[in-house]
JSON list of C-alpha atoms and ligand atoms in Angstrom, two decimals:
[
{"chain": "A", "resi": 1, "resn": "UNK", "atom": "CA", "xyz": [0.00, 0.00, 0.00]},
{"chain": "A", "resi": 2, "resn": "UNK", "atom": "CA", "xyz": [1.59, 3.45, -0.79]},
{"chain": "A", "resi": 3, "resn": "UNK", "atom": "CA", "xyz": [1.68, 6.17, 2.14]},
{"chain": "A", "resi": 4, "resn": "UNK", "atom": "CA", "xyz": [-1.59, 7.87, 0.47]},
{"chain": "A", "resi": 5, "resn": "UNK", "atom": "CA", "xyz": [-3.45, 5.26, 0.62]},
{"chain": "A", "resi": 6, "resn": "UNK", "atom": "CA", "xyz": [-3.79, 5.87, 4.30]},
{"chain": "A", "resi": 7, "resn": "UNK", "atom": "CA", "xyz": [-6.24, 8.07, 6.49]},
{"chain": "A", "resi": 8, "resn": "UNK", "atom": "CA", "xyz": [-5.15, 11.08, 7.98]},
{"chain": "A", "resi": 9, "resn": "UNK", "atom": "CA", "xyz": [-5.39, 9.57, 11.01]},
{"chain": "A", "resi": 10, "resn": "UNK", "atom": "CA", "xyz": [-3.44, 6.73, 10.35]},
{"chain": "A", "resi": 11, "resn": "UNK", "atom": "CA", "xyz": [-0.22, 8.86, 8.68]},
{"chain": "A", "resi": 12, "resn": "UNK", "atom": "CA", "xyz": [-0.42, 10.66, 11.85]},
{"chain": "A", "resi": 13, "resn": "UNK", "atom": "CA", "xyz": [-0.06, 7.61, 13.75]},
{"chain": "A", "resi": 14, "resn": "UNK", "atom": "CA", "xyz": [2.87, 6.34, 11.07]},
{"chain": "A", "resi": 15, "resn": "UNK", "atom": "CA", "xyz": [4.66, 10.16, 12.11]},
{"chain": "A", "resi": 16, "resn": "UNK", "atom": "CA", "xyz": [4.33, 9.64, 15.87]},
{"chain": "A", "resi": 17, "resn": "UNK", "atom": "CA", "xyz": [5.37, 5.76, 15.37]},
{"chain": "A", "resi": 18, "resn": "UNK", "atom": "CA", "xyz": [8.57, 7.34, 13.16]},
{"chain": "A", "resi": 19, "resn": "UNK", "atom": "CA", "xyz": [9.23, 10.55, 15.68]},
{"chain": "A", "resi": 20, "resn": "UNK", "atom": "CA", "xyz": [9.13, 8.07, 18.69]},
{"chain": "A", "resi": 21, "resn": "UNK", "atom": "CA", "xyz": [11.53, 5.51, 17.24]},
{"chain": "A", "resi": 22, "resn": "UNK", "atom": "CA", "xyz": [14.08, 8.23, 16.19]},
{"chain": "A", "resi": 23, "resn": "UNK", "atom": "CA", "xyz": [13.74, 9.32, 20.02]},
{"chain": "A", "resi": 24, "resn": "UNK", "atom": "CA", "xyz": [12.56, 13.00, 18.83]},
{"chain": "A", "resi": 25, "resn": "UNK", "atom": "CA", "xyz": [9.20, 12.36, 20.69]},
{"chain": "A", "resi": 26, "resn": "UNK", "atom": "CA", "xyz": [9.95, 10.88, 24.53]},
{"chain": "A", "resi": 27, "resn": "UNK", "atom": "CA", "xyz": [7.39, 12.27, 26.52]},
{"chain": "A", "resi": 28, "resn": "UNK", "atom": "CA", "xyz": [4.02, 10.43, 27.55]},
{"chain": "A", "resi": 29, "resn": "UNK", "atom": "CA", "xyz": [2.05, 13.95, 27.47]},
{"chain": "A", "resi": 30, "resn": "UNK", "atom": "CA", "xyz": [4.48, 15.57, 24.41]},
{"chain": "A", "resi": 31, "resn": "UNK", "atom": "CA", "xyz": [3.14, 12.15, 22.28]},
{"chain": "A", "resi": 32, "resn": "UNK", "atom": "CA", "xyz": [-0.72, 12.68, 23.07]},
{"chain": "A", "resi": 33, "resn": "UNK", "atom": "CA", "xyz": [-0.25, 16.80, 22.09]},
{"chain": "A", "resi": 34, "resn": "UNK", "atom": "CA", "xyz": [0.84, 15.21, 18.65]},
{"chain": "A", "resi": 35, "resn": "UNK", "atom": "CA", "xyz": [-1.87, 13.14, 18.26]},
{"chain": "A", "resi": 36, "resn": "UNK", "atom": "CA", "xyz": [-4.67, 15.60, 19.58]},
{"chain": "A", "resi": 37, "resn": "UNK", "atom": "CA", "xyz": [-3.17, 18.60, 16.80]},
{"chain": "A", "resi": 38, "resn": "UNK", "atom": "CA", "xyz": [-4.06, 17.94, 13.45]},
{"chain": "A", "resi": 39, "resn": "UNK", "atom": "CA", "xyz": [-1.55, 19.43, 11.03]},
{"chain": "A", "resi": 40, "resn": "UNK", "atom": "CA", "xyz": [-3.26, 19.40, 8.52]},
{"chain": "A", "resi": 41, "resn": "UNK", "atom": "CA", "xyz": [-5.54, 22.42, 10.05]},
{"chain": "A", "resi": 42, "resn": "UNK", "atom": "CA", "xyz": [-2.76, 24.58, 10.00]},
{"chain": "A", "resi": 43, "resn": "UNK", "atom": "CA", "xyz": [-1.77, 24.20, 6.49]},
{"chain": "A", "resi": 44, "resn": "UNK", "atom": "CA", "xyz": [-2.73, 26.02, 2.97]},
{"chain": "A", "resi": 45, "resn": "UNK", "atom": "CA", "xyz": [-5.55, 23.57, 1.30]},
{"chain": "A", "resi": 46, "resn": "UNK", "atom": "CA", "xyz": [-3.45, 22.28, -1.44]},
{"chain": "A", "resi": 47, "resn": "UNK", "atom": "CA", "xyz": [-0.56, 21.41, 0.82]},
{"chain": "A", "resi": 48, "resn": "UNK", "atom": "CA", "xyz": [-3.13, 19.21, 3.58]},
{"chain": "A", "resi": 49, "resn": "UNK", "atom": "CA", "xyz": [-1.89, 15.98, 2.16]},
{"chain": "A", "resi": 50, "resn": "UNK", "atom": "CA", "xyz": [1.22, 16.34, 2.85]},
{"chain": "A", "resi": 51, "resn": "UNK", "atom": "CA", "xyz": [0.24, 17.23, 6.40]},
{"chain": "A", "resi": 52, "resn": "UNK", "atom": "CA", "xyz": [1.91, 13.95, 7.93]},
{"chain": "A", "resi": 53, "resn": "UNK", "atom": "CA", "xyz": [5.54, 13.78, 5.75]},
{"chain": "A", "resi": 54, "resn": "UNK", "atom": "CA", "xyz": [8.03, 15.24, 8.17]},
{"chain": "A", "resi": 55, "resn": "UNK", "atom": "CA", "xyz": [9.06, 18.16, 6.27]},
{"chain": "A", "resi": 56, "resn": "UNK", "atom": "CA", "xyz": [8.89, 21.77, 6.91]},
{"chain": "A", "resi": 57, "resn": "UNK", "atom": "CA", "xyz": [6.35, 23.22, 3.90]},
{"chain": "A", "resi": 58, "resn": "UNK", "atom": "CA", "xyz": [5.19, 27.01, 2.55]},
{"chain": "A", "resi": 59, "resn": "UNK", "atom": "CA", "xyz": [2.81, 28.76, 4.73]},
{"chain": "A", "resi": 60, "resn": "UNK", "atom": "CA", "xyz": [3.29, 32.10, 2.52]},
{"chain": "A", "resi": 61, "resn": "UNK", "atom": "CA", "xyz": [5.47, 35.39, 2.71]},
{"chain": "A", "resi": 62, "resn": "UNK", "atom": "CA", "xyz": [8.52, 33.33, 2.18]},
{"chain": "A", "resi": 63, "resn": "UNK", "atom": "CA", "xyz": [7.74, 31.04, 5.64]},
{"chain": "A", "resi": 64, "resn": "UNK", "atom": "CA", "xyz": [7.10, 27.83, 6.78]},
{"chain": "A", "resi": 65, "resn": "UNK", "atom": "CA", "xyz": [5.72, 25.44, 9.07]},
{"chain": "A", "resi": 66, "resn": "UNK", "atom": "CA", "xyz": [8.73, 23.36, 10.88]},
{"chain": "A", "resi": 67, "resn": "UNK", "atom": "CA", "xyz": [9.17, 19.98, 10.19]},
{"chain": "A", "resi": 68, "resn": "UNK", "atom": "CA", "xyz": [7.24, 17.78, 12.84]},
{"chain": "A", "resi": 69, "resn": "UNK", "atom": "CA", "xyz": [10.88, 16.35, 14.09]},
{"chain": "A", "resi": 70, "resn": "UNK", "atom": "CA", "xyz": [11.73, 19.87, 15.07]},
{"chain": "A", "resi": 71, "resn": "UNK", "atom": "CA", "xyz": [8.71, 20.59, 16.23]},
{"chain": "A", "resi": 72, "resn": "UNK", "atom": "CA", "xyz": [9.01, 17.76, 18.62]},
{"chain": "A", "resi": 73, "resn": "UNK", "atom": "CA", "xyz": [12.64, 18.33, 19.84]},
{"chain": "A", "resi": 74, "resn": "UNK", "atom": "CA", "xyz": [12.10, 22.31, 20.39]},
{"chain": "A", "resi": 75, "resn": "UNK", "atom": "CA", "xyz": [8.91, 20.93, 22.39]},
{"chain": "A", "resi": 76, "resn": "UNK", "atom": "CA", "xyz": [10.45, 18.06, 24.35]},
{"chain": "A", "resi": 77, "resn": "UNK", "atom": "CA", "xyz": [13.43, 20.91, 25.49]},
{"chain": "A", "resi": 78, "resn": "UNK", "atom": "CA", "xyz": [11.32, 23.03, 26.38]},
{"chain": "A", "resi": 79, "resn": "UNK", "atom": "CA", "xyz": [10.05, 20.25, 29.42]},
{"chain": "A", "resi": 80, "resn": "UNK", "atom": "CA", "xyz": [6.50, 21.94, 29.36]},
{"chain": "A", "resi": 81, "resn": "UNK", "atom": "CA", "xyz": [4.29, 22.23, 32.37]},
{"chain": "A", "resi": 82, "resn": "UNK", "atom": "CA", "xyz": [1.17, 22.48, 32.70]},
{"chain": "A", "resi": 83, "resn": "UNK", "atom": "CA", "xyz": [1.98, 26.28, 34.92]},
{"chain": "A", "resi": 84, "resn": "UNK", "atom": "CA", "xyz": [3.66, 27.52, 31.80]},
{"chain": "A", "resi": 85, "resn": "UNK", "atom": "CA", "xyz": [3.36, 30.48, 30.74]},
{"chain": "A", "resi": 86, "resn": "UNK", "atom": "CA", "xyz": [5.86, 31.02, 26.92]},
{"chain": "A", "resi": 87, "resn": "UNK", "atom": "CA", "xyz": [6.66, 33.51, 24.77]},
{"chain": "A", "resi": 88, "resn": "UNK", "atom": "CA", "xyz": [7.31, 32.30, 21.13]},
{"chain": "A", "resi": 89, "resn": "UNK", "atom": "CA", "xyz": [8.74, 34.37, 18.90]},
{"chain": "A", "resi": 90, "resn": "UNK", "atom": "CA", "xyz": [7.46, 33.26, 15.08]},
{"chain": "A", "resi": 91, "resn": "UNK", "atom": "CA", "xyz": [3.93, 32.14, 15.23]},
{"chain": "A", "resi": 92, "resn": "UNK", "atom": "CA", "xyz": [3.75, 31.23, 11.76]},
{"chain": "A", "resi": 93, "resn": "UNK", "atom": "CA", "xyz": [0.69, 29.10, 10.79]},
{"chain": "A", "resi": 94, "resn": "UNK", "atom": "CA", "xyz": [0.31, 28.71, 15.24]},
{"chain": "A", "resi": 95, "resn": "UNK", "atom": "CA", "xyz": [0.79, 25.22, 14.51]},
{"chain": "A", "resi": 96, "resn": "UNK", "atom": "CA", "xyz": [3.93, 25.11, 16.95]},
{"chain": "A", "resi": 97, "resn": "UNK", "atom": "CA", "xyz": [1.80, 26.89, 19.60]},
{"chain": "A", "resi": 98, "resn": "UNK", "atom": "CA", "xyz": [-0.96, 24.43, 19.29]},
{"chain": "A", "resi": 99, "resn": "UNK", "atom": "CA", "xyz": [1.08, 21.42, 20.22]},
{"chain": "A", "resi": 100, "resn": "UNK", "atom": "CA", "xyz": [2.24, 23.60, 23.26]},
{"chain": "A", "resi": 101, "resn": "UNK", "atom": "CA", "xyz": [-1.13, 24.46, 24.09]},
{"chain": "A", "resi": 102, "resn": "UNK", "atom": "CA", "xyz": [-3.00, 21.51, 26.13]},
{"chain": "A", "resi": 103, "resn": "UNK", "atom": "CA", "xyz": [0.82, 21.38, 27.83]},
{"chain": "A", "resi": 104, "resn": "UNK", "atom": "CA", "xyz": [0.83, 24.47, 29.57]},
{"chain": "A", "resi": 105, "resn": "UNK", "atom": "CA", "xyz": [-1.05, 27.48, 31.27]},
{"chain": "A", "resi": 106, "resn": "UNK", "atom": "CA", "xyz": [-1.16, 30.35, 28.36]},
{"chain": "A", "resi": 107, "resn": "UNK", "atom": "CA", "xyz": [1.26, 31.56, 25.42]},
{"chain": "A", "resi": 108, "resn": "UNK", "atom": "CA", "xyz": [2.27, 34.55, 23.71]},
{"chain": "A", "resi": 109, "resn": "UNK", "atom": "CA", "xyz": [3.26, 34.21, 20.33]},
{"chain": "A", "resi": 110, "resn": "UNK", "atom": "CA", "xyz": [4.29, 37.24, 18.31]},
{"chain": "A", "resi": 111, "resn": "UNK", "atom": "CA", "xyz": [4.61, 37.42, 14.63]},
{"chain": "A", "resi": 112, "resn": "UNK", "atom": "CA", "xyz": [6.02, 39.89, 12.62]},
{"chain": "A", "resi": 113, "resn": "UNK", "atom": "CA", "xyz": [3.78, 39.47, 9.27]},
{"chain": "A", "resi": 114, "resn": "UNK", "atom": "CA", "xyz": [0.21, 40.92, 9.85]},
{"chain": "A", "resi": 115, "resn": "UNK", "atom": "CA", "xyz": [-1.00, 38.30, 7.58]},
{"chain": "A", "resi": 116, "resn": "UNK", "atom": "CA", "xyz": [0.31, 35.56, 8.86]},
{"chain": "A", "resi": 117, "resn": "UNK", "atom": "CA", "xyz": [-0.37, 36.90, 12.59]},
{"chain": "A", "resi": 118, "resn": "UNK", "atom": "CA", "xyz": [-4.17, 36.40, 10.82]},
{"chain": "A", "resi": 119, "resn": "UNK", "atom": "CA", "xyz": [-3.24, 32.99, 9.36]},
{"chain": "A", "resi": 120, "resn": "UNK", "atom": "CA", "xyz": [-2.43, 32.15, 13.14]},
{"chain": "A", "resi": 121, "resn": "UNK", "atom": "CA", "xyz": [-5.24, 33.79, 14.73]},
{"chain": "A", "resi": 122, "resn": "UNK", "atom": "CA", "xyz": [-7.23, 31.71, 12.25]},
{"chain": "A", "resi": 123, "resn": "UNK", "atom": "CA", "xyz": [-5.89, 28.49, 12.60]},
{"chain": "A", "resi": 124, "resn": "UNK", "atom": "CA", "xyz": [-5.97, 28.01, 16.15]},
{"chain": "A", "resi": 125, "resn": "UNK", "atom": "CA", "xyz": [-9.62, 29.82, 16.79]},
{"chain": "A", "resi": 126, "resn": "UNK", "atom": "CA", "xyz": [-11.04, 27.16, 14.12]},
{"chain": "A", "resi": 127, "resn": "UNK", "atom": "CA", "xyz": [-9.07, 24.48, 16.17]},
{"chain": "A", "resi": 128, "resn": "UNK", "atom": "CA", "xyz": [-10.84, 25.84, 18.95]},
{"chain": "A", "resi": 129, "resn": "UNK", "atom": "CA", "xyz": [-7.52, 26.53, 21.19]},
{"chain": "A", "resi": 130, "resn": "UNK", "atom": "CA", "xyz": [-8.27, 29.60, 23.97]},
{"chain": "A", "resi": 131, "resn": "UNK", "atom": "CA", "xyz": [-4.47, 29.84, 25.60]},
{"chain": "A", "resi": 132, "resn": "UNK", "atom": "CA", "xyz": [-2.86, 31.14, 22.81]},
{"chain": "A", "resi": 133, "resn": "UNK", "atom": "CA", "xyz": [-2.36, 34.75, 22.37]},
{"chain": "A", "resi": 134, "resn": "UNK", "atom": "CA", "xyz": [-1.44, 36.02, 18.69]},
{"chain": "A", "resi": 135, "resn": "UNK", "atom": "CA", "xyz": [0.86, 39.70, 19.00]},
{"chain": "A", "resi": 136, "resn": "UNK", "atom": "CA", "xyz": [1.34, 41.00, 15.41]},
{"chain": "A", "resi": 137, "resn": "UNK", "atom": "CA", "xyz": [4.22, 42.56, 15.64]},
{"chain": "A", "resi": 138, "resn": "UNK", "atom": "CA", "xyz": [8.67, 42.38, 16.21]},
{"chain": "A", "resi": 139, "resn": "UNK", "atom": "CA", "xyz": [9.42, 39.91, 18.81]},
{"chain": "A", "resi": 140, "resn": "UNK", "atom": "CA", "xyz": [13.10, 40.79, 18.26]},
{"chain": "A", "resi": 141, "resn": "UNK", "atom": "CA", "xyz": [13.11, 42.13, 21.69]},
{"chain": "A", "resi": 142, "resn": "UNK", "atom": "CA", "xyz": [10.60, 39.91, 23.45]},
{"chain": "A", "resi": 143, "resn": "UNK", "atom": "CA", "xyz": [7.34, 40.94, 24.65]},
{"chain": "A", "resi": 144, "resn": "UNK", "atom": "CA", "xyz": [7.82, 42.99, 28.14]},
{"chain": "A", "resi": 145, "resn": "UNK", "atom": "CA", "xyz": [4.30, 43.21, 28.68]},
{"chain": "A", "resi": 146, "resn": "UNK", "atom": "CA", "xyz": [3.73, 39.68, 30.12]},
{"chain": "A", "resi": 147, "resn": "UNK", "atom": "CA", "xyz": [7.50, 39.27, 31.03]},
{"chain": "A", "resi": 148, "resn": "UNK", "atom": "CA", "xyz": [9.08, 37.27, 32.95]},
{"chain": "A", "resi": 149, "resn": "UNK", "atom": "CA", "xyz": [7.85, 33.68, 31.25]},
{"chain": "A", "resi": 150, "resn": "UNK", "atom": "CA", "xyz": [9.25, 30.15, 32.61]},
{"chain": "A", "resi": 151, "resn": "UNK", "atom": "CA", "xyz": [10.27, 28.95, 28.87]},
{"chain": "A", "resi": 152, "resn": "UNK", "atom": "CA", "xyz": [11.11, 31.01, 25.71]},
{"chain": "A", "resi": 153, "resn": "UNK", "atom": "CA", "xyz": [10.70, 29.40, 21.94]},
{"chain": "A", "resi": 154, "resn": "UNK", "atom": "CA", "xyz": [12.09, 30.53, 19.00]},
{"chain": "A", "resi": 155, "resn": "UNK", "atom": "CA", "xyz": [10.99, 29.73, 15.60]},
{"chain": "A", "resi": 156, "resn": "UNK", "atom": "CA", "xyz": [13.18, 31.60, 13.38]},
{"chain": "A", "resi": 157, "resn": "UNK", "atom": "CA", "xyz": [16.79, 32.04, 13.33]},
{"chain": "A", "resi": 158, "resn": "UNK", "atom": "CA", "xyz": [18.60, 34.89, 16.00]},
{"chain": "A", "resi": 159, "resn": "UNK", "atom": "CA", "xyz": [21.82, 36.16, 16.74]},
{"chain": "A", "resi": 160, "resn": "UNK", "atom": "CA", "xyz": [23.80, 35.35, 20.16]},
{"chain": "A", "resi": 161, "resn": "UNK", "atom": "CA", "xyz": [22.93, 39.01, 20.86]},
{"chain": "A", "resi": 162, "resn": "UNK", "atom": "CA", "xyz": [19.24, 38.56, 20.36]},
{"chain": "A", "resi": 163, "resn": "UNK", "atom": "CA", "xyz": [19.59, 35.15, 22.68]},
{"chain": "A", "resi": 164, "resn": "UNK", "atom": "CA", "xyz": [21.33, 36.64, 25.34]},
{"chain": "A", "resi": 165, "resn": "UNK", "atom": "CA", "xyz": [18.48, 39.37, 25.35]},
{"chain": "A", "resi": 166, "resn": "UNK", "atom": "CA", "xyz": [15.47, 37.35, 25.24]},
{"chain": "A", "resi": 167, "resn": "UNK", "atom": "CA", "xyz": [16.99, 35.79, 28.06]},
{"chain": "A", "resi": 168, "resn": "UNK", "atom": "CA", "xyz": [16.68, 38.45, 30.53]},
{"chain": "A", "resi": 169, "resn": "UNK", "atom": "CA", "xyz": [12.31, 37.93, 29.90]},
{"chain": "A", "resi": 170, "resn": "UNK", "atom": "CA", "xyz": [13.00, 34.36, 31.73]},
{"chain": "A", "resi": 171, "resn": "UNK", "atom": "CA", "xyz": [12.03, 33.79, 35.36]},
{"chain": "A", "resi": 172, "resn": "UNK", "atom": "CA", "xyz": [14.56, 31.60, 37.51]},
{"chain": "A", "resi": 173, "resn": "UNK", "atom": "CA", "xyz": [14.93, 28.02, 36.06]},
{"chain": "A", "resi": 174, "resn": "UNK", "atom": "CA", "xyz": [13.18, 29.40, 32.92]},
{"chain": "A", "resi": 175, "resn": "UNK", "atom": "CA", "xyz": [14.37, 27.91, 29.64]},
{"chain": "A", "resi": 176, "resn": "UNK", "atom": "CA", "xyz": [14.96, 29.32, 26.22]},
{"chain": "A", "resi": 177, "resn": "UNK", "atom": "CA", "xyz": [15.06, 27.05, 23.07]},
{"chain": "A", "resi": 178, "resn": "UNK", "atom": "CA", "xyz": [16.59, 28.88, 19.64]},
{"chain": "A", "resi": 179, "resn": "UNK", "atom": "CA", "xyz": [18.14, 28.21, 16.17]},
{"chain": "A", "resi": 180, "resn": "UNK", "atom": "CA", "xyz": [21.42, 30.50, 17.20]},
{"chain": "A", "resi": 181, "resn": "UNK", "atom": "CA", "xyz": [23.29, 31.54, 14.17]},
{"chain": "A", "resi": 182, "resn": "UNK", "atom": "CA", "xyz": [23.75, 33.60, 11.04]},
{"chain": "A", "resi": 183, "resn": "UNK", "atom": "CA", "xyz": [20.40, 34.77, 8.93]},
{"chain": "A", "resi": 184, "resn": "UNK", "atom": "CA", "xyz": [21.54, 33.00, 5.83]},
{"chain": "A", "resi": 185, "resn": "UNK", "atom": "CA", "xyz": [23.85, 29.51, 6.73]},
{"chain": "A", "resi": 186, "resn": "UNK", "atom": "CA", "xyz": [23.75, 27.10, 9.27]},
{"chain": "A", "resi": 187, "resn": "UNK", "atom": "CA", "xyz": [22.44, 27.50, 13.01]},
{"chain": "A", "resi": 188, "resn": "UNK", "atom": "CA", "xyz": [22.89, 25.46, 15.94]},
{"chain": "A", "resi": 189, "resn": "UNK", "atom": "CA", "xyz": [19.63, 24.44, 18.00]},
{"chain": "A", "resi": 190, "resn": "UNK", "atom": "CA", "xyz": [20.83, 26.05, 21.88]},
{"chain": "A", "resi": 191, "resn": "UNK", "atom": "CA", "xyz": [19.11, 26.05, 24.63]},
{"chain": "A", "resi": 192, "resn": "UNK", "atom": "CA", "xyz": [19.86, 28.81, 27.95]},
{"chain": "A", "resi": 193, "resn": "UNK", "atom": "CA", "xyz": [18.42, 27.53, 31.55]},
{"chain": "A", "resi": 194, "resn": "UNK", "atom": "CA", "xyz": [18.56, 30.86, 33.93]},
{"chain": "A", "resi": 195, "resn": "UNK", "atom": "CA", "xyz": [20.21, 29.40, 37.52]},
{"chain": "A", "resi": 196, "resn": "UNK", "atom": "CA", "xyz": [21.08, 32.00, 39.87]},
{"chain": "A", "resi": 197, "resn": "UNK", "atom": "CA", "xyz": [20.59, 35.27, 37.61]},
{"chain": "A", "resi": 198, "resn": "UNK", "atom": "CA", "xyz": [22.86, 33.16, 34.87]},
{"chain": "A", "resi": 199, "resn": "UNK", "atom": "CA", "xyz": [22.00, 31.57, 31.45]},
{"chain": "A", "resi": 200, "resn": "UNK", "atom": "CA", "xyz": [23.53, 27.90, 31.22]},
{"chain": "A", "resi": 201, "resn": "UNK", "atom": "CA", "xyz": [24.17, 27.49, 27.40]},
{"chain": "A", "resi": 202, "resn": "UNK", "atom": "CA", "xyz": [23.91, 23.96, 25.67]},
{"chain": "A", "resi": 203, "resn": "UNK", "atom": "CA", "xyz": [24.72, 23.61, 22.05]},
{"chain": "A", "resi": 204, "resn": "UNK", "atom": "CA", "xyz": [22.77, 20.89, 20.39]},
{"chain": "A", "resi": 205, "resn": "UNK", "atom": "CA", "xyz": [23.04, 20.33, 16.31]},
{"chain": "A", "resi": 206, "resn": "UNK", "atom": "CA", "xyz": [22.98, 22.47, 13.44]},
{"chain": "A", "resi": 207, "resn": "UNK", "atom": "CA", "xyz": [19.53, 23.65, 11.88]},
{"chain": "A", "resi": 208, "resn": "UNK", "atom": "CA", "xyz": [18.04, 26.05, 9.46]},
{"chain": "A", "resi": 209, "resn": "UNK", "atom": "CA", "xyz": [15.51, 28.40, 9.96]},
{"chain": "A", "resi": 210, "resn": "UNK", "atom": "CA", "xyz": [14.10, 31.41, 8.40]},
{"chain": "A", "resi": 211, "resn": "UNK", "atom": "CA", "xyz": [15.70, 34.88, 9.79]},
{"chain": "A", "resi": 212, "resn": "UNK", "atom": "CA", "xyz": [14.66, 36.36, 12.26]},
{"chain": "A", "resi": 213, "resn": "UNK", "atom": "CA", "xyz": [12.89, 40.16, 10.58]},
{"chain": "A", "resi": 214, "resn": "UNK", "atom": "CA", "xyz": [13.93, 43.62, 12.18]},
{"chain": "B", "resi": 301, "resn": "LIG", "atom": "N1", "xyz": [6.19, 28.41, 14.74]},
{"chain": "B", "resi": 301, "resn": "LIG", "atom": "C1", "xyz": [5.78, 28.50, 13.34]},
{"chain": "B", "resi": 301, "resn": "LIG", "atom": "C2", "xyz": [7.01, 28.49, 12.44]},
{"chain": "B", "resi": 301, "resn": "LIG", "atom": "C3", "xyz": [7.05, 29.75, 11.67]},
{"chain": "B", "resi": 301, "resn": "LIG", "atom": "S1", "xyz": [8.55, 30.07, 10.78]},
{"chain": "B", "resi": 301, "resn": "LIG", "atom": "C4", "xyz": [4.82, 27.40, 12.97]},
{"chain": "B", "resi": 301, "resn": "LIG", "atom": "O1", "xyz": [4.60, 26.48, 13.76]},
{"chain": "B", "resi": 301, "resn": "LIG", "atom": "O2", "xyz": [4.24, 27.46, 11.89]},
{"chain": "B", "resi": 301, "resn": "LIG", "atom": "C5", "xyz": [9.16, 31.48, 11.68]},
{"chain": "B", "resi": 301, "resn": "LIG", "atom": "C6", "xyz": [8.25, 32.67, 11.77]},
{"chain": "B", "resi": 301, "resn": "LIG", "atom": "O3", "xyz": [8.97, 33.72, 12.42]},
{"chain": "B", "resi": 301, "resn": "LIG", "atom": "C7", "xyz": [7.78, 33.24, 10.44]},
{"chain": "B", "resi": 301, "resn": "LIG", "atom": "O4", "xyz": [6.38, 33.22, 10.40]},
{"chain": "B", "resi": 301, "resn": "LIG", "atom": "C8", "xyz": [8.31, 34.67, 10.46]},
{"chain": "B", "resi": 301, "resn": "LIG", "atom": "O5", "xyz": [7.46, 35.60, 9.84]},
{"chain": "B", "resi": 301, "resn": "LIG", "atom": "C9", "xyz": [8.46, 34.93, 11.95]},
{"chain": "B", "resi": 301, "resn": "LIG", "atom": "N2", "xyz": [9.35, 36.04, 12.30]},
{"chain": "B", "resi": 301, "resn": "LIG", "atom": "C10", "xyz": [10.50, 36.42, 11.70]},
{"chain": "B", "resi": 301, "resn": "LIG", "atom": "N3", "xyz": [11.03, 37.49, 12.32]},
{"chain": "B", "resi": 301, "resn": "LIG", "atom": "C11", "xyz": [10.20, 37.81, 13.34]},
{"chain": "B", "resi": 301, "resn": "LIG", "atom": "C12", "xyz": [10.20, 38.83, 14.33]},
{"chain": "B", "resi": 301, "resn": "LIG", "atom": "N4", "xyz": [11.16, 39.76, 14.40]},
{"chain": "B", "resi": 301, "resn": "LIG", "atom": "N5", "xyz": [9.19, 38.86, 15.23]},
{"chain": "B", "resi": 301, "resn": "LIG", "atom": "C13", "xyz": [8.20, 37.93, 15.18]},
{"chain": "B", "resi": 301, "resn": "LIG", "atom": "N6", "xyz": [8.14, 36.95, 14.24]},
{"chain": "B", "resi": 301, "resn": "LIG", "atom": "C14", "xyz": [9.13, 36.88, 13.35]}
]
């Protein structure tokens, strides 16, 4: 049987299966956000089949959707709880904040497109997901209005600069999760856990996102 001959359902089932085995998904709670958030709903139309491939695809204005694997690992370091209350920077098609929604309190997720802050909006209002807040807008600098947050995500690529100053948003034992690296080129996935006022760097493999706008 070829992979289209399959439901929806059961591709989503085949990803899970195939982001379990490759130890991207680990988490109990991270695995049942997966299967509860249809990707599909946060695609365009034409793209909906492909919905359970694990590849990052077009959402418009030169973005995309990140491949479920990174969705996943971004997810799985940012140890979610259900007190939570993130900042993302990127919200894209929202599809990243709907997997983080039925693991935490509330989220913030900026975007600096006004039409795909809509796209977002959208998406996750027909999906019928309340804890997500959509900020048009630059996240470059974070969001001070609801700072500080317990975990920080990052969906497009940033500077160390940029990093380091998100940071400061981040309560105590907060955690940030970013592609760190040049606009254009290579990135490495880092993560930052604030202990005692500091930020505790881990490197963890090279990426590529789209830049981060200013
Ligand atoms: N999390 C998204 C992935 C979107 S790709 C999803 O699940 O679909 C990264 C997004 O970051 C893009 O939508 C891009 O427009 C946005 N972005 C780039 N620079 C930004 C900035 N300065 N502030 C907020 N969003 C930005």
């Amino acid at each position: 049987m070829a992979f289209n001959d399959f439901s929806p359902e059961e591709k989503k089932e085949q990803l899970i299966s195939h982001l379990k085995s490759e130890g991207y998904l680990k988490t109990q709670k991270v695995i049942e956000a997966f299967r509860r958030i249809r990707r599909e709903n946060f695609l365009p139309k034409e793209l909906e089949a492909s919905a359970y491939s694990d590849h990052p695809l077009p959402i418009g204005y030169g973005q995309t959707i990140s491949a479920p694997h990174m969705v996943a690992i971004m997810t799985e370091l940012l140890e979610p709880k259900k007190t939570d209350k993130i900042l993302e920077i990127g919200a894209g098609s929202g599809y990243q904040a709907a997997i983080l929604s039925p693991l935490v309190r509330k989220i913030y997720t900026i975007e600096f497109y006004l039409e795909l802050a809509s796209l977002a909006k959208r998406n996750l209002s027909r999906t019928r997901i309340r804890n997500v807040e959509v900020i048009p807008g630059d996240g470059s600098k974070g969001y001070l209005q609801k700072a500080p947050y317990d975990k920080i995500i990052v969906t497009c690529s940033i500077p160390m600069e940029t990093f380091n100053l998100l940071a400061k948003q981040l309560k105590e034992e907060g955690i940030i999760v970013a592609p760190v690296g040049p606009a254009y080129g290579i990135q490495t996935l880092t993560t930052g856990r604030k202990v005692k006022g500091s930020l505790k760097k881990k490197e963890y493999f090279p990426c590529v996102f789209v830049p981060l706008r200013t």
